[in-house]
Each structure stands twice: as structure tokens, then as C-alpha cells.
Amino acid sequence: MKSIDLNCDMGESFGKYHLGVDEEIIRHITSANIACGWHAGDPLVMDRTVKLAVENGVGVGAHPSYPDLLGFGRRNMDCTPQEIRQYVTYQVGALQAFCRAHSTRLKHVKPHGALYHRAVTDKAAARAVAQAVMDVDPSLCYVALAGEKGATMARVGREMGLKVVYEAFPDRAYTQEGTLLPRQNPGAVIKESGKVTERALEMVLEGRVKTVDGSSTALKVDTLCVHGDTPGAVELANAINVAMRAEGVSLLAMGTDETPE
């Protein structure tokens, strides 16, 4: 039976500021990418979100970013590969501590925002992130962008001995080059439940996704991401979950023995 992971970026509240619908969406996903305090989140939120994931049987992953709390980690920063490595090590180690406090295991690392996009195209940045993962725990999954555009990022992870998990985004528009359409462009974030579900099924069952120019690009997909700050995120996650099961696709958290490499 074919399986897929459904992940969501979570734990993005900060202090008195509340963001996302973690308590609702957690029921429809299999993996949580938890902010580590540098683009969102704080120690209390991290602790609470790990606990929430454990209570709902959801796999826990670290979602490290540039040190950009004001910009939500979506702005480019001129950081050296050495800085990136230590920044990621710091954040993953912090979340790992909360996992231990709740008697669970950290399963994966997925860079956030601008750091993720840089790792897709910049081999040195991808290597810095991968090396940080190796430094903390070489058994962790390394999440990379699915498709030809993410080939460099994935190859770096594999060469370093990490388990690579290929990720696609049904709630985001893709360019003909296979990258995500920048958020400032009209139509970059897809909010219609039916359209998002159709794209998710296309990605998983057909191994491709339609791009903004009307063509398609091939994707090998292990995990699908629904962004927690996308309007209607709970409805989107639930619709994808139901549609996958209806097609005989099982939902399985990344980092389990059955997760494909």
C-alpha cells in the first residue's frame, strides 16, 4: 500500500501573539514542523506544541530558520555556511530537549522560509544544514524540496548519509522551473479546498504537479505540506487526509521504518 506523510508548520505563536490553529489541525496531519524560536515560537510554545503532538500521535520535527523574528524567517540574510550550521544546530538541539522532556523522539528537520529556499539552490547552504543535522543526530530525516529543482539539496543530504524525505506543497503555486511561486505574486497561495486536494492527489498518485504556465513538472513525493497560516488550513488538511484514504493511500509520519527514502 502506498503511504504519504502530511506535515504542517506549527508552534508559530510567540509570547502574547497567537498564530495558527494548531489544536485543530493537529488532528488531520501526521508530522509537525515546530518553530524553534528564531522565526516564531518561544520556549513555552515549543513545549506546548511538542506536548500537543505527542498527545495526538503526531511525529515531531524541527523547523529552524534564519534569526529573523521580525520577518518571520522569510527574508534573505547574508549568513555564512558556518553560521547557518551553528544556527541550525542550536535550534534543533533546543527542540530535541523538549522532545526528551516529553519522552518522544525528534524525527526530522525541515528548514523554514528563506533558509529553505537558499538550501534548494545553494549547495554550501544545503551542506551546512545537513551537517547540522548530522551533528545533532544522523538518524534524523532531512526534508528536501521534491522535483528537479531540489535535486542539489537532496543529493547533498544523501551524500552525507542522511535519510532524505521529498516534500511538495499542494497549497502553493509552482513555477515552470519547479520552484514555489514567491508569496508576493498573485495566486502564490492556493486557498480553495477542492483545488488543493486535486493537486495533492496529482502529486502523490501521478508524481507531477501543474505549474503556473499550464505545463507540469515531475515530482517524487514522500511528504505533503499544508501551511498552518494558509486561510482554511484545517479544512485543507482534513480534505487531503480524507482524499488520500479514499484512494487507498495510508497516512504515515516521516521517520518511521516504512517511510520511503
Coordinates of C-alpha atoms in Angstrom, one line a residue:
M1 CA 0.0 0.0 0.0
K2 CA 1.3 3.5 -0.9
S3 CA 1.8 5.8 2.0
I4 CA 2.3 9.5 2.4
D5 CA 3.1 11.9 5.2
L6 CA 1.1 15.1 5.8
N7 CA 3.0 17.8 7.6
C8 CA 2.2 21.2 8.8
D9 CA 4.3 24.1 10.1
M10 CA 3.3 24.7 13.8
G11 CA 4.2 26.3 17.0
E12 CA 4.3 29.7 15.4
S13 CA 2.8 31.8 18.2
F14 CA 5.1 34.0 20.3
G15 CA 4.6 35.4 23.7
K16 CA 1.1 37.0 23.8
Y17 CA 0.8 36.8 20.0
H18 CA -1.2 33.8 18.7
L19 CA -0.8 32.4 15.2
G20 CA -2.2 29.3 13.6
V21 CA -4.8 26.8 14.6
D22 CA -2.5 24.1 16.0
E23 CA -5.1 22.4 18.3
E24 CA -7.5 21.9 15.3
I25 CA -5.1 21.0 12.5
I26 CA -3.1 18.5 14.6
R27 CA -6.0 16.0 14.2
H28 CA -5.6 15.8 10.5
I29 CA -1.8 15.5 10.0
T30 CA 1.0 13.0 10.7
S31 CA 4.0 15.3 11.2
A32 CA 4.5 18.7 12.8
N33 CA 7.3 21.1 11.9
I34 CA 7.8 23.1 15.1
A35 CA 9.3 26.6 15.1
C36 CA 12.4 26.8 17.2
G37 CA 12.2 30.4 18.4
W38 CA 14.1 32.2 15.6
H39 CA 11.3 33.0 13.1
A40 CA 8.4 32.2 15.5
G41 CA 7.8 30.3 18.7
D42 CA 9.4 30.6 22.1
P43 CA 10.3 28.0 24.9
L44 CA 6.7 27.9 26.2
V45 CA 5.2 27.5 22.8
M46 CA 7.8 24.8 21.8
D47 CA 7.0 22.9 25.0
R48 CA 3.2 23.2 24.5
T49 CA 3.4 22.2 20.8
V50 CA 5.6 19.1 21.4
K51 CA 3.1 18.0 24.1
L52 CA 0.2 18.5 21.7
A53 CA 2.0 16.4 19.0
V54 CA 2.7 13.6 21.5
E55 CA -0.9 13.6 22.7
N56 CA -2.2 13.2 19.1
G57 CA 0.4 10.7 18.0
V58 CA 2.0 13.1 15.5
G59 CA 5.7 13.0 14.6
V60 CA 7.8 15.9 15.7
G61 CA 10.3 17.7 13.5
A62 CA 12.4 20.9 13.9
H63 CA 11.7 23.9 11.7
P64 CA 14.8 26.0 12.0
S65 CA 15.3 29.4 10.3
Y66 CA 17.4 32.4 9.9
P67 CA 17.5 34.6 13.1
D68 CA 14.6 36.7 11.7
L69 CA 11.7 37.0 14.2
L70 CA 10.5 40.3 12.8
G71 CA 10.4 39.0 9.2
F72 CA 9.0 35.6 10.1
G73 CA 12.1 34.0 8.6
R74 CA 11.0 34.9 5.1
R75 CA 13.7 37.5 4.4
N76 CA 17.1 36.6 2.9
M77 CA 20.1 37.1 5.2
D78 CA 23.8 37.2 4.3
C79 CA 24.8 34.3 6.6
T80 CA 27.9 32.2 6.0
P81 CA 27.6 28.4 5.8
Q82 CA 29.4 28.2 9.2
E83 CA 26.8 30.5 10.7
I84 CA 24.0 28.5 9.2
R85 CA 25.4 25.3 10.5
Q86 CA 25.6 26.6 14.1
Y87 CA 22.2 28.4 13.9
V88 CA 20.5 25.1 12.8
T89 CA 22.4 23.1 15.4
Y90 CA 21.3 25.4 18.1
Q91 CA 17.6 25.3 17.1
V92 CA 17.4 21.6 16.5
G93 CA 19.1 20.9 19.8
A94 CA 16.7 23.1 21.7
L95 CA 13.6 21.3 20.2
Q96 CA 15.3 17.9 20.9
A97 CA 15.5 18.8 24.5
F98 CA 11.7 19.4 24.7
C99 CA 11.2 16.1 22.9
R100 CA 13.2 14.4 25.6
A101 CA 11.2 16.1 28.3
H102 CA 8.0 14.7 26.8
S103 CA 9.5 11.2 26.2
T104 CA 9.3 11.4 22.5
R105 CA 11.9 11.3 19.7
L106 CA 12.7 14.1 17.2
K107 CA 12.2 12.6 13.8
H108 CA 13.1 15.2 11.1
V109 CA 14.5 18.6 10.3
K110 CA 12.9 20.9 7.7
P111 CA 14.4 24.4 7.1
H112 CA 12.0 27.3 7.2
G113 CA 11.3 30.1 4.7
A114 CA 14.2 31.9 3.2
L115 CA 16.7 29.4 4.6
Y116 CA 14.8 26.5 2.9
H117 CA 14.8 28.4 -0.4
R118 CA 18.5 29.1 -0.2
A119 CA 19.3 25.5 0.6
V120 CA 17.4 24.5 -2.6
T121 CA 19.8 26.4 -4.8
D122 CA 23.0 26.9 -2.7
K123 CA 25.0 23.8 -2.3
A124 CA 27.1 25.3 0.6
A125 CA 23.9 26.2 2.5
A126 CA 22.4 22.8 1.9
R127 CA 25.6 21.2 3.2
A128 CA 25.6 23.5 6.2
V129 CA 22.0 22.4 7.1
A130 CA 22.8 18.8 6.5
Q131 CA 25.9 18.9 8.6
A132 CA 24.0 20.5 11.5
V133 CA 21.5 17.6 11.3
M134 CA 24.4 15.1 11.3
D135 CA 26.0 16.9 14.3
V136 CA 22.8 16.6 16.4
D137 CA 21.5 13.2 15.3
P138 CA 22.4 11.4 12.0
S139 CA 19.2 9.3 12.2
L140 CA 17.0 12.4 11.6
C141 CA 15.3 12.8 8.3
Y142 CA 16.4 15.6 6.1
V143 CA 13.5 17.3 4.3
A144 CA 14.3 18.5 0.8
L145 CA 12.2 20.1 -2.0
A146 CA 10.7 17.4 -4.3
G147 CA 11.4 17.7 -8.0
E148 CA 14.4 18.5 -10.3
K149 CA 14.9 21.9 -8.7
G150 CA 15.5 20.3 -5.3
A151 CA 18.0 17.8 -6.7
T152 CA 21.1 19.5 -5.3
M153 CA 19.6 19.8 -1.8
A154 CA 18.6 16.1 -1.8
R155 CA 21.9 14.9 -3.3
V156 CA 23.8 16.7 -0.5
G157 CA 21.7 15.0 2.1
R158 CA 22.2 11.6 0.6
E159 CA 25.9 12.0 0.1
M160 CA 26.2 12.8 3.8
G161 CA 24.4 9.7 4.8
L162 CA 21.1 11.3 5.8
K163 CA 17.6 9.9 5.0
V164 CA 16.1 12.3 2.6
V165 CA 12.4 12.9 2.5
Y166 CA 11.0 14.7 -0.6
E167 CA 8.4 17.4 0.1
A168 CA 5.8 19.1 -2.1
F169 CA 3.3 21.9 -1.4
P170 CA -0.3 21.4 -2.7
D171 CA -1.3 24.8 -1.3
R172 CA 1.4 26.7 -3.2
A173 CA 1.7 27.5 -6.9
Y174 CA 4.8 26.2 -8.8
T175 CA 6.8 28.0 -11.5
Q176 CA 7.7 26.2 -14.7
E177 CA 11.2 25.8 -13.2
G178 CA 9.8 23.7 -10.3
T179 CA 10.2 26.3 -7.6
L180 CA 7.4 27.8 -5.4
L181 CA 6.0 31.0 -6.8
P182 CA 7.1 33.8 -4.5
R183 CA 4.4 34.7 -2.0
Q184 CA 4.1 38.3 -3.2
N185 CA 2.8 37.1 -6.6
P186 CA -0.9 36.8 -7.1
G187 CA -2.1 33.2 -6.8
A188 CA 1.0 32.1 -5.0
V189 CA -1.0 30.7 -2.1
I190 CA -3.9 28.4 -3.1
K191 CA -6.8 28.5 -0.7
E192 CA -9.6 26.5 -2.4
S193 CA -10.0 23.1 -0.8
G194 CA -11.0 21.3 -3.9
K195 CA -8.1 22.6 -5.9
V196 CA -5.6 21.9 -3.1
T197 CA -6.9 18.3 -2.8
E198 CA -6.7 17.8 -6.5
R199 CA -3.1 18.9 -6.6
A200 CA -2.2 16.7 -3.6
L201 CA -3.7 13.6 -5.3
E202 CA -1.9 14.5 -8.6
M203 CA 1.4 14.8 -6.7
V204 CA 1.1 11.5 -4.9
L205 CA -0.7 9.3 -7.4
E206 CA 0.7 10.7 -10.6
G207 CA 4.1 12.1 -9.5
R208 CA 3.6 15.5 -11.1
V209 CA 2.1 19.0 -10.5
K210 CA 0.7 21.6 -12.8
T211 CA 2.7 24.8 -13.0
V212 CA 1.6 28.4 -13.5
D213 CA 2.2 28.3 -17.2
G214 CA -0.1 25.3 -17.7
S215 CA 2.5 22.7 -18.1
S216 CA 3.6 20.1 -15.4
T217 CA 6.7 19.1 -13.7
A218 CA 7.6 15.7 -12.3
L219 CA 7.8 15.2 -8.5
K220 CA 8.8 12.2 -6.3
V221 CA 6.9 13.0 -3.1
D222 CA 7.2 11.5 0.4
T223 CA 5.5 14.3 2.4
L224 CA 2.9 17.0 1.6
C225 CA 2.9 20.3 3.5
V226 CA 0.0 22.4 4.4
H227 CA 1.0 25.8 5.8
G228 CA -0.7 26.5 9.1
D229 CA -1.1 30.2 8.3
T230 CA -2.9 29.5 5.0
P231 CA -6.6 30.6 5.3
G232 CA -8.7 27.5 5.9
A233 CA -5.7 25.3 6.7
V234 CA -7.8 22.9 8.9
E235 CA -10.2 22.3 6.1
L236 CA -7.4 21.8 3.6
A237 CA -5.6 19.3 5.8
N238 CA -8.8 17.4 6.5
A239 CA -9.7 17.3 2.8
I240 CA -6.3 15.9 1.8
N241 CA -6.4 13.3 4.6
V242 CA -9.8 12.1 3.6
A243 CA -9.0 12.1 -0.2
M244 CA -5.8 10.1 0.4
R245 CA -7.5 7.4 2.4
A246 CA -10.3 7.2 -0.2
E247 CA -7.7 6.4 -2.8
G248 CA -6.1 3.7 -0.6
V249 CA -3.1 5.8 0.4
S250 CA -2.2 5.4 4.1
L251 CA -1.0 8.4 6.2
L252 CA 2.3 7.7 7.9
A253 CA 4.7 10.1 9.7
M254 CA 8.1 10.6 8.2
G255 CA 10.9 8.9 10.2
T256 CA 9.1 5.6 10.7
D257 CA 10.6 2.5 9.2
E258 CA 8.1 2.4 6.3
T259 CA 8.8 5.9 5.1
P260 CA 10.4 5.7 1.6
E261 CA 13.8 7.2 1.0

